[in-house]
Structure formats: C-alpha cells, structure tokens
C-alpha cells in the first residue's frame, strides 16, 4: 500500500514539506508506504487542451520534461494521494495548478483512489487554496479524505509549522484516515465489491442551444 504526497511548493523543504512530512509520518506509522514528490522550482507549462493524451490513452501528457509525467507514472502504483500547496493570494501555487490541470486531463490511474489536500500559509487564505485543489477530486472519481478540521497549518518557516500543534494533529489524522480508507476499499474488493461504473456511454452536452 502506497500513498503519493505531492509537494507543490517551489521550496523543497519548506512549510509545505513540513506539513506533508507529518502526514507521511502518520501514514508510515500505520504500516503503509509514503513518498513525498517535489514538483521542483522550474517553470511548469499549463495544459493547452491539445487532446493528445486522450487520443493516446497512455496515462501521459504530450509535453515531457517536467513533473507531470513523473507524477502520472507514479500514479499507476499509488493507492492514494495527498496534494500539498503553499497559499498564494488565497489560492494554490500556480505551478501546482498547472500540474493538476494536466494530470487530471491526461491521467487514467486516479479513479477510485482516495485523495486529500493540505494548505499552509503564514496567516490567511488557506481555505481558498484548499477549494482549488479539492475540485480536482470529484471530477476524477476520487473519494476525498476528511479530517476533524480543514487540513491547514500556519507558519512562515519549517520550524513554525512544527509548532502549530493543532495543525499537526490535523495532518496526523489525515494520514491515518487515508490509510484507513484505502484498507476499506481493499477489503471491499476482497469481498467482491467492485468500483461502480457508469455502465453506458458517457454523455457530453454543452450549455448552448
């Protein structure tokens, strides 16, 4: 059992990492594997809507050379996902949004796998950042992992985050809950309960008459 945690900050070992590391520690304490993947600080292009990924159907984006295809490859063996972001202007980091636009469009290994989000900030805007990330899960048939509070932590440095006791408790519960959810899904599959499917050709309609 493996959970992939994506660090969307340009800073590899900053505040976002501090929060994700707490989630990862809880995942590992539950006996599962946790990998934190840093998207890096290099520019990441946005999705251009070329549709090549849908034509290829190979769980890859046409544009290579950045974090996107690495995450898509890791998605094939991951059982769950946590996406972490710093808060920029009450929203998620633009580089992470570009990553998520492209993996959500190109990816075919996410459906049925639970996912959660984490946001950190010096002071405000975290719930807005969470809203951005959380919108990617239901459209990709990914059950969202909950906690006893919004999964946010506060601080301007790594050490600041480590002093946010309530935030760290929330991160710990997030890690425990995603492992519990994955185990529940595995138990269901073992009992013959399969992931629901639409069972018919998907309808595509536009708001134009």
XYZ file of N, CA and C in Angstrom:
627
model
N 0.844 -1.189 0.000
C 0.000 0.000 0.000
C 0.880 1.240 0.000
N 0.592 2.153 -0.919
C 1.448 3.331 -1.058
C 0.613 4.583 -1.257
N 1.024 5.659 -0.591
C 0.398 6.965 -0.757
C 1.452 7.907 -1.326
N 1.092 8.592 -2.398
C 1.965 9.581 -3.012
C 1.556 10.962 -2.522
N 2.491 11.677 -1.938
C 2.258 13.033 -1.460
C 3.022 13.992 -2.376
N 2.319 14.938 -2.962
C 2.913 15.854 -3.928
C 3.138 17.210 -3.265
N 4.399 17.610 -3.206
C 4.771 18.902 -2.643
C 4.746 19.944 -3.742
N 3.732 20.806 -3.731
C 3.554 21.789 -4.777
C 4.287 23.091 -4.557
N 5.102 23.164 -3.526
C 5.849 24.386 -3.259
C 7.141 24.415 -4.064
N 7.612 25.590 -4.457
C 8.930 25.659 -5.095
C 10.070 25.359 -4.124
N 9.760 25.426 -2.827
C 10.769 25.168 -1.795
C 10.665 23.708 -1.343
N 11.697 22.947 -1.602
C 11.630 21.500 -1.375
C 11.427 21.146 0.090
N 12.058 21.864 0.999
C 11.977 21.523 2.421
C 11.440 22.703 3.236
N 10.426 23.352 2.719
C 9.824 24.491 3.403
C 8.600 24.112 4.211
N 7.662 25.053 4.308
C 6.488 24.862 5.158
C 5.545 23.784 4.618
N 5.391 23.724 3.305
C 4.520 22.689 2.731
C 5.085 21.306 3.030
N 6.390 21.182 2.888
C 7.042 19.903 3.203
C 6.844 19.540 4.677
N 6.950 20.515 5.568
C 6.781 20.240 6.999
C 5.411 19.627 7.275
N 4.369 20.176 6.634
C 3.022 19.630 6.815
C 2.908 18.245 6.196
N 3.408 18.087 4.980
C 3.326 16.796 4.300
C 4.143 15.730 5.027
N 5.271 16.145 5.614
C 6.090 15.183 6.345
C 5.332 14.613 7.539
N 4.524 15.446 8.167
C 3.702 14.976 9.292
C 2.661 13.979 8.808
N 2.038 14.269 7.668
C 1.080 13.317 7.082
C 1.787 12.006 6.752
N 2.962 12.112 6.143
C 3.719 10.924 5.750
C 4.119 10.087 6.961
N 4.502 10.756 8.036
C 4.874 10.027 9.258
C 3.702 9.215 9.787
N 2.509 9.809 9.729
C 1.314 9.096 10.196
C 0.992 7.916 9.282
N 1.163 8.097 7.986
C 0.926 7.013 7.028
C 1.874 5.854 7.304
N 3.134 6.173 7.503
C 4.130 5.129 7.759
C 3.899 4.452 9.099
N 3.424 5.213 10.091
C 3.117 4.629 11.398
C 1.979 3.616 11.301
N 1.130 3.779 10.277
C 0.029 2.837 10.063
C 0.466 1.634 9.231
N 1.735 1.579 8.862
C 2.256 0.424 8.141
C 2.203 0.542 6.630
N 1.934 1.723 6.106
C 1.880 1.938 4.654
C 3.119 2.711 4.209
N 3.347 2.709 2.913
C 4.476 3.435 2.338
C 4.040 4.840 1.949
N 4.898 5.810 2.203
C 4.621 7.194 1.835
C 5.806 7.750 1.050
N 5.515 8.377 -0.079
C 6.552 9.032 -0.868
C 6.167 10.485 -1.085
N 7.073 11.404 -0.725
C 6.851 12.818 -0.977
C 7.594 13.186 -2.252
N 6.837 13.658 -3.236
C 7.430 14.044 -4.520
C 7.359 15.558 -4.665
N 8.507 16.181 -4.886
C 8.584 17.632 -5.034
C 8.494 18.008 -6.507
N 7.578 18.913 -6.860
C 7.406 19.266 -8.275
C 8.544 20.137 -8.791
N 9.354 20.694 -7.890
C 10.507 21.472 -8.298
C 10.210 22.954 -8.443
N 11.254 23.699 -8.800
C 11.130 25.149 -8.924
C 11.248 25.624 -10.364
N 11.369 24.707 -11.292
C 11.427 25.087 -12.705
C 10.019 25.389 -13.236
N 9.909 26.202 -14.279
C 8.587 26.511 -14.836
C 7.852 25.250 -15.295
N 6.552 25.213 -15.042
C 5.712 24.105 -15.482
C 4.609 24.677 -16.363
N 4.572 24.240 -17.594
C 3.586 24.784 -18.531
C 2.187 24.290 -18.192
N 1.209 25.093 -18.520
C -0.169 24.706 -18.309
C -0.680 23.812 -19.424
N -1.856 23.255 -19.227
C -2.493 22.440 -20.256
C -2.917 23.335 -21.418
N -2.670 22.883 -22.637
C -3.055 23.656 -23.818
C -4.279 23.043 -24.507
N -4.851 22.001 -23.913
C -6.062 21.410 -24.472
C -5.868 20.764 -25.823
N -4.667 20.230 -26.090
C -4.409 19.627 -27.402
C -5.136 18.299 -27.579
N -5.458 17.630 -26.449
C -6.200 16.370 -26.512
C -5.383 15.155 -26.893
N -4.068 15.310 -27.037
C -3.251 14.170 -27.445
C -3.258 13.069 -26.394
N -3.314 13.449 -25.127
C -3.331 12.440 -24.063
C -4.577 11.567 -24.163
N -5.709 12.157 -24.549
C -6.940 11.379 -24.690
C -6.878 10.462 -25.902
N -6.216 10.924 -26.940
C -6.072 10.064 -28.123
C -5.098 8.920 -27.868
N -4.027 9.210 -27.137
C -3.034 8.168 -26.851
C -3.508 7.192 -25.780
N -4.266 7.722 -24.806
C -4.789 6.909 -23.701
C -3.679 6.126 -22.992
N -2.546 6.783 -22.784
C -1.407 6.093 -22.192
C -1.007 6.649 -20.831
N -1.913 7.416 -20.204
C -1.634 7.984 -18.879
C -0.398 8.879 -18.900
N -0.203 9.609 -19.982
C 0.920 10.517 -20.109
C 0.474 11.790 -20.818
N 1.170 12.891 -20.507
C 0.955 14.161 -21.199
C 1.919 14.246 -22.376
N 1.477 14.897 -23.441
C 2.322 15.053 -24.627
C 3.601 15.809 -24.303
N 3.508 16.773 -23.389
C 4.655 17.610 -23.055
C 5.448 16.964 -21.918
N 6.687 16.643 -22.181
C 7.528 15.959 -21.216
C 8.550 16.938 -20.644
N 9.317 16.466 -19.678
C 10.410 17.264 -19.165
C 10.127 18.006 -17.878
N 8.929 17.867 -17.318
C 8.654 18.470 -16.020
C 8.015 17.421 -15.112
N 7.377 17.875 -14.035
C 6.893 16.949 -13.009
C 5.683 16.126 -13.439
N 4.984 16.557 -14.468
C 3.681 15.965 -14.781
C 3.761 14.473 -15.091
N 4.584 14.086 -16.048
C 4.636 12.680 -16.419
C 5.251 11.814 -15.324
N 6.123 12.410 -14.517
C 6.659 11.666 -13.372
C 5.542 11.324 -12.388
N 4.650 12.281 -12.142
C 3.521 12.025 -11.242
C 2.554 11.023 -11.863
N 2.307 11.164 -13.152
C 1.415 10.221 -13.824
C 1.967 8.799 -13.764
N 3.264 8.658 -13.919
C 3.868 7.326 -13.814
C 3.722 6.772 -12.399
N 3.952 7.612 -11.403
C 3.829 7.174 -10.016
C 2.380 6.869 -9.651
N 1.432 7.505 -10.338
C 0.015 7.274 -10.033
C -0.408 5.838 -10.313
N 0.313 5.174 -11.184
C -0.052 3.812 -11.566
C 0.137 2.819 -10.418
N 1.086 3.112 -9.531
C 1.352 2.202 -8.415
C 0.930 2.777 -7.070
N 0.406 4.001 -7.061
C -0.063 4.607 -5.815
C -1.507 4.204 -5.545
N -1.836 4.066 -4.268
C -3.199 3.712 -3.852
C -3.975 4.912 -3.340
N -3.286 6.013 -3.092
C -3.927 7.223 -2.610
C -2.991 8.403 -2.782
N -3.540 9.617 -2.652
C -2.771 10.820 -2.959
C -3.074 11.938 -1.966
N -2.028 12.689 -1.631
C -2.176 13.926 -0.877
C -1.441 15.018 -1.652
N -2.119 16.120 -1.916
C -1.510 17.236 -2.631
C -1.355 18.409 -1.668
N -0.132 18.896 -1.548
C 0.142 19.997 -0.635
C 0.523 21.265 -1.373
N 0.027 22.401 -0.898
C 0.304 23.674 -1.568
C 0.574 24.787 -0.563
N 1.488 25.683 -0.896
C 1.541 26.950 -0.166
C 0.378 27.818 -0.619
N 0.075 28.828 0.147
C -1.040 29.712 -0.201
C -0.505 30.984 -0.844
N -0.896 31.181 -2.112
C -0.506 32.383 -2.850
C -1.771 33.170 -3.185
N -1.911 34.333 -2.617
C -3.082 35.180 -2.891
C -4.390 34.412 -2.700
N -4.475 33.729 -1.551
C -5.670 32.971 -1.174
C -5.993 31.860 -2.166
N -4.974 31.351 -2.856
C -5.165 30.278 -3.822
C -3.971 29.337 -3.755
N -4.057 28.271 -4.524
C -2.959 27.323 -4.601
C -1.837 27.874 -5.466
N -0.657 27.349 -5.287
C 0.501 27.719 -6.100
C 0.206 27.463 -7.574
N 0.510 28.441 -8.430
C 0.202 28.327 -9.855
C 0.859 27.135 -10.512
N 2.084 26.797 -10.102
C 2.770 25.643 -10.695
C 2.021 24.356 -10.377
N 1.521 24.232 -9.142
C 0.770 23.036 -8.781
C -0.550 22.972 -9.540
N -1.192 24.115 -9.742
C -2.437 24.134 -10.522
C -2.170 23.653 -11.944
N -1.065 24.084 -12.538
C -0.711 23.612 -13.875
C -0.494 22.103 -13.880
N 0.189 21.604 -12.857
C 0.388 20.156 -12.728
C -0.949 19.439 -12.658
N -1.837 19.930 -11.815
C -3.101 19.237 -11.595
C -4.024 19.336 -12.796
N -3.992 20.454 -13.509
C -4.755 20.548 -14.756
C -4.343 19.429 -15.715
N -3.063 19.229 -15.831
C -2.564 18.264 -16.815
C -2.714 16.816 -16.357
N -2.469 16.541 -15.075
C -2.627 15.146 -14.638
C -4.100 14.758 -14.591
N -4.966 15.725 -14.275
C -6.391 15.426 -14.247
C -6.924 15.114 -15.639
N -6.354 15.765 -16.639
C -6.808 15.569 -18.016
C -6.190 14.318 -18.630
N -4.910 14.127 -18.379
C -4.202 13.007 -19.017
C -4.299 11.716 -18.224
N -4.497 11.810 -16.931
C -4.397 10.634 -16.073
C -5.561 9.680 -16.190
N -5.255 8.397 -16.206
C -6.310 7.381 -16.168
C -6.068 6.369 -15.056
N -5.216 6.746 -14.076
C -4.915 5.833 -12.968
C -5.311 6.427 -11.623
N -6.254 7.376 -11.636
C -6.680 8.032 -10.406
C -8.046 7.568 -9.909
N -8.890 7.114 -10.805
C -10.268 6.801 -10.456
C -10.354 5.760 -9.343
N -11.193 6.052 -8.361
C -11.418 5.128 -7.265
C -10.381 5.178 -6.173
N -9.380 6.043 -6.323
C -8.322 6.141 -5.313
C -8.545 7.395 -4.464
N -8.490 7.271 -3.152
C -8.767 8.426 -2.294
C -7.686 9.491 -2.375
N -8.083 10.725 -2.129
C -7.153 11.846 -2.211
C -7.501 12.893 -1.169
N -6.478 13.619 -0.753
C -6.667 14.702 0.194
C -5.765 15.859 -0.158
N -5.995 16.988 0.499
C -5.217 18.188 0.224
C -4.725 18.795 1.524
N -3.644 19.573 1.397
C -3.044 20.277 2.527
C -2.663 21.671 2.048
N -2.931 22.672 2.853
C -2.524 24.037 2.526
C -1.835 24.664 3.725
N -0.792 25.414 3.456
C -0.083 26.122 4.518
C -0.022 27.600 4.171
N 0.091 28.418 5.203
C 0.170 29.867 4.988
C 0.780 30.530 6.207
N 1.287 31.713 5.984
C 1.756 32.496 7.127
C 0.582 32.973 7.965
N -0.534 33.322 7.260
C -1.658 33.873 8.020
C -3.030 33.495 7.459
N -3.357 33.867 6.200
C -4.717 33.664 5.714
C -4.772 33.103 4.313
N -6.002 32.754 3.887
C -6.246 32.302 2.527
C -6.191 30.811 2.306
N -6.000 30.050 3.369
C -5.801 28.606 3.202
C -7.044 27.876 2.691
N -8.222 28.274 3.162
C -9.417 27.551 2.706
C -9.671 27.795 1.224
N -9.317 28.983 0.735
C -9.416 29.238 -0.694
C -8.473 28.353 -1.482
N -7.272 28.157 -0.959
C -6.305 27.277 -1.622
C -6.802 25.838 -1.626
N -7.385 25.396 -0.523
C -7.940 24.034 -0.463
C -9.067 23.854 -1.474
N -9.910 24.863 -1.608
C -11.022 24.769 -2.557
C -10.524 24.504 -3.972
N -9.433 25.162 -4.344
C -8.882 24.971 -5.687
C -8.450 23.523 -5.883
N -7.694 22.988 -4.939
C -7.184 21.624 -5.064
C -8.309 20.595 -4.991
N -9.248 20.815 -4.088
C -10.301 19.813 -3.867
C -11.230 19.639 -5.059
N -11.294 20.616 -5.932
C -12.191 20.499 -7.089
C -11.721 19.440 -8.089
N -10.465 19.046 -8.034
C -9.959 18.048 -8.971
C -10.389 16.625 -8.612
N -10.771 16.390 -7.372
C -11.032 15.019 -6.931
C -12.383 14.471 -7.401
N -13.497 15.159 -7.161
C -14.778 14.567 -7.556
C -14.945 14.398 -9.056
N -14.299 15.243 -9.859
C -14.433 15.116 -11.308
C -13.593 13.956 -11.841
N -12.715 13.427 -10.994
C -11.899 12.278 -11.379
C -12.267 11.031 -10.586
N -13.472 11.022 -10.015
C -13.993 9.848 -9.305
C -13.074 9.433 -8.161
N -12.529 10.429 -7.464
C -11.613 10.175 -6.360
C -12.282 10.558 -5.041
N -12.586 9.597 -4.174
C -13.170 9.916 -2.873
C -12.221 10.804 -2.062
N -12.772 11.827 -1.437
C -11.936 12.782 -0.717
C -11.794 12.391 0.748
N -10.575 12.466 1.245
C -10.274 12.114 2.629
C -10.524 13.324 3.518
N -11.265 13.105 4.589
C -11.604 14.178 5.516
C -10.803 14.060 6.806
N -10.848 15.120 7.618
C -10.240 15.122 8.944
C -11.224 15.790 9.900
N -10.753 16.106 11.101
C -11.641 16.777 12.059
C -11.627 18.295 11.897
N -10.806 18.793 10.978
C -10.736 20.226 10.684
C -10.157 20.363 9.288
N -10.204 21.560 8.725
C -9.568 21.743 7.429
C -8.084 21.420 7.561
N -7.516 20.703 6.607
C -6.100 20.324 6.701
C -5.179 21.485 6.347
N -5.020 22.394 7.316
C -4.214 23.591 7.120
C -3.222 23.717 8.273
N -2.117 24.381 7.991
C -1.121 24.657 9.025
C -0.556 26.048 8.789
N -0.106 26.671 9.871
C 0.327 28.057 9.806
C 1.789 28.216 10.200
N 2.483 29.099 9.472
C 3.855 29.420 9.812
C 4.597 29.963 8.610
N 5.672 30.689 8.879
C 6.483 31.252 7.805
C 7.728 30.417 7.544
N 8.036 29.492 8.459
C 9.209 28.634 8.307
C 8.854 27.194 8.667
N 9.749 26.295 8.324
C 9.571 24.883 8.682
C 9.336 24.742 10.188
N 10.155 25.417 10.980
C 10.040 25.296 12.441
C 8.728 25.885 12.955
N 8.230 26.928 12.283
C 6.933 27.494 12.682
C 5.836 26.444 12.553
N 5.832 25.733 11.434
C 4.804 24.710 11.208
C 4.878 23.648 12.294
N 6.078 23.302 12.704
C 6.242 22.263 13.714
C 5.727 22.708 15.083
N 5.451 23.999 15.229
C 4.882 24.498 16.487
C 3.363 24.635 16.429
N 2.785 24.449 15.265
C 1.329 24.522 15.119
C 0.736 23.170 15.525
N 0.530 22.994 16.804
C 0.133 21.686 17.336
C -1.213 21.230 16.773
N -2.173 22.145 16.695
C -3.481 21.767 16.160
C -3.371 21.389 14.691
N -2.592 22.164 13.942
C -2.393 21.841 12.531
C -1.737 20.485 12.351
N -0.748 20.180 13.178
C -0.059 18.893 13.072
C -0.982 17.733 13.439
N -1.855 17.947 14.410
C -2.832 16.905 14.740
C -3.747 16.624 13.553
N -4.139 17.683 12.859
C -4.986 17.515 11.678
C -4.251 16.738 10.597
N -2.970 17.046 10.394
C -2.169 16.318 9.402
C -2.024 14.852 9.775
N -1.836 14.592 11.055
C -1.707 13.210 11.512
C -2.984 12.423 11.247
N -4.137 13.033 11.549
C -5.404 12.347 11.299
C -5.632 12.148 9.808
N -5.207 13.100 8.995
C -5.326 12.951 7.546
C -4.548 11.722 7.079
N -3.341 11.544 7.595
C -2.550 10.368 7.243
C -3.195 9.077 7.688
N -3.717 9.062 8.903
C -4.394 7.862 9.407
C -5.641 7.550 8.582
N -6.397 8.598 8.240
C -7.659 8.388 7.530
C -7.468 7.875 6.113
N -6.419 8.345 5.430
C -6.249 7.870 4.056
C -5.845 6.392 4.052
N -5.039 5.975 5.020
C -4.685 4.556 5.103
C -5.924 3.731 5.434
N -6.746 4.220 6.365
C -7.982 3.514 6.725
C -8.897 3.385 5.513
N -9.023 4.450 4.736
C -9.905 4.424 3.575
C -9.397 3.440 2.518
N -8.095 3.454 2.278
C -7.533 2.508 1.308
C -7.782 1.069 1.762
N -7.603 0.807 3.034
C -7.835 -0.546 3.557
C -9.300 -0.953 3.420
N -10.193 -0.001 3.641
C -11.619 -0.298 3.463
C -11.921 -0.668 2.018
N -11.336 0.069 1.080
C -11.539 -0.233 -0.337
C -10.966 -1.607 -0.680
N -9.799 -1.919 -0.138
C -9.197 -3.221 -0.402
C -10.054 -4.342 0.169
N -10.603 -4.129 1.365
C -11.466 -5.132 1.970
C -12.729 -5.328 1.149
N -13.258 -4.224 0.611
C -14.434 -4.327 -0.235
C -14.168 -5.125 -1.496
N -13.025 -4.849 -2.134
C -12.666 -5.596 -3.339
C -12.495 -7.077 -3.033
N -11.876 -7.379 -1.877
C -11.675 -8.774 -1.487
C -12.999 -9.484 -1.241
N -14.012 -8.693 -0.874
C -15.349 -9.260 -0.634
C -16.206 -9.266 -1.893
N -15.606 -8.884 -3.019
C -16.341 -8.909 -4.277
C -17.082 -7.636 -4.602
N -16.803 -6.562 -3.865
C -17.458 -5.283 -4.119
C -16.556 -4.457 -5.026
N -16.965 -4.299 -6.261
C -16.146 -3.587 -7.234
C -16.520 -2.107 -7.303
N -15.604 -1.310 -7.841
C -15.862 0.109 -8.039
C -17.016 0.295 -9.017
N -17.995 1.122 -8.695
C -19.116 1.331 -9.621
C -18.655 1.922 -10.947
N -19.335 1.547 -12.008
C -19.072 2.115 -13.328
C -20.365 2.691 -13.879
N -20.217 3.564 -14.858
C -21.395 4.208 -15.434
C -22.286 3.197 -16.147
N -21.668 2.218 -16.795
C -22.433 1.166 -17.442
C -23.050 1.555 -18.767
N -22.737 2.730 -19.247
C -23.257 3.190 -20.528
C -22.299 4.240 -21.071
N -22.452 4.567 -22.318
C -21.581 5.568 -22.913
C -21.820 6.922 -22.268
N -20.728 7.582 -21.899
C -20.852 8.869 -21.229
C -21.431 9.919 -22.169
N -22.363 10.693 -21.642
C -22.997 11.758 -22.423
C -22.183 13.042 -22.299
N -22.035 13.742 -23.414
C -21.365 15.042 -23.420
C -22.328 16.090 -23.967
N -22.717 17.015 -23.130
C -23.613 18.079 -23.580
C -23.002 19.440 -23.275
N -23.388 20.431 -24.054
C -22.890 21.794 -23.867
C -24.056 22.699 -23.499
N -23.724 23.780 -22.822
C -24.747 24.727 -22.429
C -25.023 25.729 -23.546
N -25.259 25.198 -24.716
C -25.533 26.029 -25.887
C -26.754 25.439 -26.617
N -27.661 26.283 -27.057
C -28.836 25.780 -27.773
C -28.937 26.444 -29.123
